[in-house]
Short mmCIF file of C-alpha atoms (C1' of nucleotides) in Angstrom, two decimals:
data_model
loop_
_atom_site.label_atom_id
_atom_site.label_comp_id
_atom_site.label_asym_id
_atom_site.label_seq_id
_atom_site.Cartn_x
_atom_site.Cartn_y
_atom_site.Cartn_z
CA MET E 456 57.62 74.30 32.36
CA SER E 457 56.75 76.15 29.15
CA ASP E 458 59.44 78.87 29.52
CA SER E 459 62.75 77.36 28.23
CA PRO E 460 65.44 76.98 30.78
CA GLU E 461 68.85 78.47 30.16
CA LYS E 462 71.07 76.18 28.07
CA LEU E 463 73.36 73.61 29.58
CA SER E 464 76.99 74.07 29.14
CA VAL E 465 78.45 70.65 28.35
CA TRP E 466 81.76 69.55 27.16
CA CYS E 467 82.28 67.40 24.15
CA ALA E 468 84.80 64.80 23.14
CA GLY E 469 86.10 66.13 19.92
CA GLU E 470 88.04 69.26 19.17
CA GLU E 471 85.20 71.39 18.30
CA TRP E 472 81.92 71.57 20.07
CA CYS E 473 79.12 69.60 18.28
CA PRO E 474 75.47 69.41 19.14
CA ILE E 475 74.95 65.83 18.43
CA THR E 476 78.20 64.59 19.96
CA THR E 477 77.38 66.52 23.15
CA THR E 478 73.75 65.21 23.22
CA ALA E 479 75.18 61.71 22.83
CA SER E 480 77.41 62.28 25.74
CA LEU E 481 74.46 63.10 27.81
CA ILE E 482 72.03 60.21 26.94
CA GLY E 483 74.50 57.76 25.21
CA LYS E 484 74.95 55.72 28.23
CA LYS E 485 73.45 52.28 28.51
CA TRP E 486 70.73 53.04 31.04
CA HIS E 487 70.23 56.73 30.68
CA PRO E 488 67.60 56.71 27.87
CA VAL E 489 65.53 54.01 29.82
CA ILE E 490 65.75 55.90 33.18
CA ILE E 491 64.51 59.07 31.57
CA HIS E 492 61.86 57.20 29.79
CA ARG E 493 60.53 55.65 32.92
CA LEU E 494 60.53 58.98 34.57
CA LEU E 495 58.63 60.54 31.66
CA ASP E 496 56.06 57.58 31.69
CA ASN E 497 55.50 57.11 35.49
CA GLY E 498 56.30 60.38 36.89
CA PRO E 499 58.53 61.14 39.86
CA SER E 500 59.71 57.82 41.40
CA GLY E 501 61.43 56.46 44.40
CA PHE E 502 64.69 54.63 44.19
CA ASN E 503 63.35 51.07 44.28
CA GLU E 504 60.29 51.92 42.13
CA LEU E 505 62.61 53.02 39.66
CA LYS E 506 64.81 50.11 39.95
CA GLU E 507 61.72 47.86 39.40
CA ASN E 508 60.74 49.88 36.37
CA VAL E 509 64.12 49.91 34.79
CA ASP E 510 64.23 46.23 34.24
CA GLY E 511 67.52 44.52 34.97
CA ILE E 512 69.59 47.29 36.48
CA SER E 513 71.44 46.86 39.68
CA SER E 514 71.42 49.26 42.51
CA LYS E 515 74.85 50.42 42.14
CA VAL E 516 74.57 51.16 38.51
CA LEU E 517 71.22 52.91 38.98
CA SER E 518 72.91 55.01 41.81
CA ASP E 519 75.63 55.88 39.56
CA SER E 520 73.52 56.77 36.74
CA LEU E 521 71.31 58.84 38.68
CA GLU E 522 74.27 60.72 40.20
CA ASP E 523 75.46 61.24 36.65
CA LEU E 524 72.13 62.60 35.39
CA GLN E 525 71.85 64.92 38.37
CA GLU E 526 75.29 66.30 37.57
CA LYS E 527 74.14 66.77 34.14
CA GLY E 528 71.18 68.68 35.19
CA LEU E 529 68.68 66.34 33.86
CA VAL E 530 67.26 64.75 36.96
CA ASP E 531 66.34 66.14 40.34
CA ARG E 532 66.56 64.26 43.70
CA GLU E 533 64.49 65.18 46.70
CA VAL E 534 64.24 63.77 50.14
CA ILE E 535 60.54 63.68 50.87
CA ASN E 536 60.62 61.74 54.30
CA GLU E 537 63.17 60.98 56.96
CA GLN E 538 61.33 58.20 58.65
CA PRO E 539 60.67 56.16 56.83
CA PHE E 540 63.31 57.19 54.51
CA ARG E 541 62.07 58.29 51.05
CA VAL E 542 63.36 60.16 48.14
CA ASN E 543 61.87 61.10 44.92
CA TYR E 544 63.58 61.30 41.58
CA SER E 545 62.10 63.62 38.93
CA LEU E 546 63.09 65.28 35.79
CA THR E 547 64.35 68.81 35.63
CA GLU E 548 63.12 71.08 32.83
CA HIS E 549 65.95 69.97 30.81
CA GLY E 550 65.21 66.36 31.45
CA GLU E 551 61.65 66.73 30.37
CA SER E 552 62.64 68.56 27.30
CA LEU E 553 64.29 65.35 26.25
CA GLU E 554 60.80 63.83 25.79
CA SER E 555 61.06 64.44 21.98
CA VAL E 556 64.14 62.51 21.91
CA ILE E 557 63.27 59.70 23.98
CA THR E 558 59.99 59.39 22.28
CA GLU E 559 61.66 59.22 18.93
CA MET E 560 63.87 56.56 20.05
CA ALA E 561 61.15 54.49 21.43
CA ALA E 562 59.06 54.98 18.34
CA TRP E 563 61.86 53.96 16.12
CA GLY E 564 62.37 50.80 18.21
CA GLN E 565 58.64 50.02 17.84
CA THR E 566 58.78 50.59 14.09
CA TYR E 567 62.10 48.88 13.17
CA LEU E 568 62.97 46.47 15.88
CA GLN E 569 61.43 43.15 17.09
CA GLU E 570 62.11 40.87 19.88
CA PRO E 571 64.35 38.21 18.83
CA THR E 572 63.39 34.64 18.96
CA GLU E 573 65.38 31.74 20.33
CA ALA E 574 66.39 31.16 16.77
CA ASP E 575 68.24 34.45 16.82
CA GLU E 576 70.11 33.61 19.87
CA PRO E 577 73.80 34.00 19.32
CA THR E 578 75.36 30.72 19.62
CA GLU E 579 78.85 32.16 19.78
CA MET F 1054 64.13 52.60 -0.09
CA SER F 1055 60.58 53.32 0.52
CA ASP F 1056 59.44 49.97 1.24
CA SER F 1057 60.06 49.33 4.89
CA PRO F 1058 62.68 46.72 5.58
CA GLU F 1059 62.13 43.63 7.87
CA LYS F 1060 62.61 44.48 11.36
CA LEU F 1061 65.81 43.86 13.03
CA SER F 1062 66.06 41.30 15.82
CA VAL F 1063 68.21 42.74 18.58
CA TRP F 1064 68.82 41.65 21.98
CA CYS F 1065 68.26 43.67 24.96
CA ALA F 1066 69.96 43.97 28.33
CA GLY F 1067 67.10 43.38 30.80
CA GLU F 1068 64.70 40.47 31.48
CA GLU F 1069 61.91 41.61 29.05
CA TRP F 1070 62.46 43.16 25.76
CA CYS F 1071 62.05 46.95 25.58
CA PRO F 1072 62.12 49.01 22.45
CA ILE F 1073 63.91 51.91 24.01
CA THR F 1074 66.44 49.84 25.91
CA THR F 1075 67.19 48.09 22.49
CA THR F 1076 67.44 51.20 20.56
CA ALA F 1077 69.76 52.66 23.15
CA SER F 1078 71.86 49.62 22.85
CA LEU F 1079 72.21 50.33 19.11
CA ILE F 1080 72.92 54.04 19.21
CA GLY F 1081 73.95 54.52 22.80
CA LYS F 1082 77.66 54.35 22.15
CA LYS F 1083 79.89 57.27 22.31
CA TRP F 1084 80.47 57.74 18.67
CA HIS F 1085 77.56 55.83 16.86
CA PRO F 1086 75.23 58.84 16.80
CA VAL F 1087 77.94 61.10 15.31
CA ILE F 1088 78.94 58.56 12.83
CA ILE F 1089 75.46 58.10 11.52
CA HIS F 1090 74.84 61.79 11.52
CA ARG F 1091 77.91 62.36 9.38
CA LEU F 1092 76.83 59.69 6.92
CA LEU F 1093 73.38 61.13 6.83
CA ASP F 1094 74.74 64.67 6.13
CA ASN F 1095 77.58 63.86 3.71
CA GLY F 1096 76.45 60.69 2.23
CA PRO F 1097 78.63 57.51 1.62
CA SER F 1098 82.17 58.24 2.79
CA GLY F 1099 85.51 56.68 2.78
CA PHE F 1100 87.27 55.66 5.90
CA ASN F 1101 89.45 58.65 6.24
CA GLU F 1102 86.94 61.01 5.00
CA LEU F 1103 84.69 59.79 7.79
CA LYS F 1104 87.58 60.02 10.35
CA GLU F 1105 87.98 63.63 9.41
CA ASN F 1106 84.27 64.43 9.56
CA VAL F 1107 83.89 62.59 13.02
CA ASP F 1108 86.11 65.00 14.88
CA GLY F 1109 88.63 63.52 17.30
CA ILE F 1110 88.03 59.78 16.71
CA SER F 1111 91.08 57.50 16.41
CA SER F 1112 91.27 54.94 13.60
CA LYS F 1113 90.88 52.10 16.00
CA VAL F 1114 87.70 53.32 17.47
CA LEU F 1115 86.33 54.38 14.16
CA SER F 1116 87.03 50.87 12.83
CA ASP F 1117 85.53 49.20 15.94
CA SER F 1118 82.36 51.40 15.67
CA LEU F 1119 81.91 50.71 11.98
CA GLU F 1120 82.21 47.08 12.54
CA ASP F 1121 79.77 47.25 15.30
CA LEU F 1122 77.22 49.09 13.07
CA GLN F 1123 77.72 46.71 10.23
CA GLU F 1124 76.93 43.77 12.60
CA LYS F 1125 73.95 45.62 13.65
CA GLY F 1126 72.74 46.22 10.22
CA LEU F 1127 72.88 49.90 10.05
CA VAL F 1128 75.89 50.56 7.96
CA ASP F 1129 77.05 48.95 4.82
CA ARG F 1130 80.73 48.61 3.67
CA GLU F 1131 81.70 48.33 0.01
CA VAL F 1132 85.06 47.96 -1.58
CA ILE F 1133 84.85 50.23 -4.61
CA ASN F 1134 88.31 50.04 -5.77
CA GLU F 1135 91.45 47.89 -5.29
CA GLN F 1136 94.18 50.07 -6.70
CA PRO F 1137 94.19 52.50 -5.05
CA PHE F 1138 92.28 50.86 -2.44
CA ARG F 1139 88.89 52.54 -1.53
CA VAL F 1140 86.08 51.59 0.42
CA ASN F 1141 82.72 53.28 0.79
CA TYR F 1142 80.58 53.35 4.03
CA SER F 1143 76.98 54.05 3.72
CA LEU F 1144 73.74 53.64 5.67
CA THR F 1145 71.49 50.74 5.08
CA GLU F 1146 67.77 51.21 5.15
CA HIS F 1147 67.76 50.75 8.72
CA GLY F 1148 70.58 53.15 9.19
CA GLU F 1149 68.73 55.77 7.14
CA SER F 1150 65.52 55.17 9.08
CA LEU F 1151 67.36 56.43 12.17
CA GLU F 1152 67.42 59.87 10.65
CA SER F 1153 64.38 60.96 12.66
CA VAL F 1154 66.10 60.05 15.87
CA ILE F 1155 69.42 61.53 14.95
CA THR F 1156 67.81 64.56 13.93
CA GLU F 1157 66.02 64.92 17.03
CA MET F 1158 69.05 64.46 18.94
CA ALA F 1159 70.79 67.13 16.98
CA ALA F 1160 67.88 69.51 17.29
CA TRP F 1161 67.58 68.96 21.02
CA GLY F 1162 71.36 69.85 21.41
CA GLN F 1163 71.03 72.85 19.30
CA THR F 1164 68.02 74.09 21.49
CA TYR F 1165 69.17 73.12 24.88
CA LEU F 1166 72.84 73.00 24.97
CA GLN F 1167 75.65 75.49 24.41
CA GLU F 1168 79.23 75.34 23.96
CA PRO F 1169 80.91 75.87 27.40
CA THR F 1170 83.30 78.79 27.78
CA GLU F 1171 86.50 78.75 29.44
CA ALA F 1172 84.84 79.73 32.70
CA ASP F 1173 82.81 76.55 32.69
CA GLU F 1174 85.99 74.39 32.43
CA PRO F 1175 86.30 72.03 35.32
CA THR F 1176 89.20 72.76 37.42
CA GLU F 1177 88.89 69.44 39.07
"C1'" DC N 529 94.30 54.82 1.48
"C1'" DG N 530 92.20 51.93 4.87
"C1'" DG N 531 92.88 49.62 7.92
"C1'" DC N 532 94.71 45.88 11.85
"C1'" DA N 533 98.09 44.72 15.94
"C1'" DT N 534 99.44 45.78 20.19
"C1'" DC N 535 99.37 47.77 24.47
"C1'" DC N 536 97.48 50.02 27.97
"C1'" DA N 537 94.44 53.20 30.92
"C1'" DC N 538 90.44 54.09 32.40
"C1'" DA N 539 85.29 53.65 32.57
"C1'" DT N 540 81.38 50.90 32.93
"C1'" DG N 541 78.68 47.27 34.68
"C1'" DG N 542 77.39 43.40 37.57
"C1'" DA N 543 77.17 40.30 41.99
"C1'" DT N 544 77.04 40.33 46.65
"C1'" DA N 545 76.83 42.10 51.10
"C1'" DC N 546 75.95 45.43 54.34
"C1'" DT N 547 74.23 49.94 56.50
"C1'" DG N 548 71.37 54.08 58.41
"C1'" DC M 829 63.73 52.31 51.80
"C1'" DA M 830 67.75 53.94 49.71
"C1'" DG M 831 71.55 53.48 49.07
"C1'" DT M 832 77.02 52.42 49.81
"C1'" DA M 833 81.25 49.32 49.99
"C1'" DT M 834 83.74 45.94 47.63
"C1'" DC M 835 85.47 43.18 44.35
"C1'" DC M 836 85.98 41.88 39.79
"C1'" DA M 837 85.07 41.25 34.59
"C1'" DT M 838 84.42 43.34 30.63
"C1'" DG M 839 84.07 47.21 27.57
"C1'" DT M 840 85.74 51.34 25.63
"C1'" DG M 841 89.02 54.54 24.10
"C1'" DG M 842 93.53 56.39 22.90
"C1'" DA M 843 98.58 56.04 21.12
"C1'" DT M 844 101.59 54.17 18.16
"C1'" DG M 845 103.25 51.46 14.69
"C1'" DC M 846 102.98 48.55 10.72
"C1'" DC M 847 101.06 46.46 6.39
"C1'" DG M 848 99.07 45.58 1.77
#
DNA sequence: CGGCATCCACATGGATACTG
DNA sequence: CAGTATCCATGTGGATGCCG
């Protein structure tokens, strides 16, 4: 885990390649940061275990997100049992390397955000 | 700028409020991190100046994103001249406080990502 | 210059049901 | 348990044109 993995080649939206745009394309999806956060926190997890921890996600969206994260090389999927069928989702080296980013996001949220009260509820 | 602003009340997707989910909802849009990054880097900017710096964005999307960021209390808009018409977009205190997150994202991208070559181009 | 209006394509997300 | 299938609503992004 300590030896840095080779760099990921990732495309980027704009004309010229930009680290932050590209990073945003990796984790700038609604559920990706949370999924990675849960995997960092709880370690390798099964599908439904992850679904419980990522509060409010549907199986389809979790399935789609995990597939996306696998394609991006951040998450690993391993079948650990056939009967009963069990899989294990874990972070790759790249996925784990995101800890600093995820931690920073969580810390920022802790510091600068608060849970809204009923009074804040948008009446719109 | 040094006194920490009051916390933002932001809704979150899941059942229970979660800092990282909520943070992700603030900056987990395709262009938001880049826009904030550019404002951090170049300071307050006009609309087209920002459009140039955020490489590849259309005016509609930039307009939408800026509106979203204003609603979320991260960006300020100020009309600084009527004739010729000029506005200035800048970061609020909350927006500036995101520097650590944005920096971490950019640093991660620098370390773990590389610009893909033609060979990596998806033929799909 | 700094947008908004319009239109449209596609992506994303959610609910529900069903399968091996 | 670990998904897939389906359907549908909404979101997001891009192109173009126009306006004060």
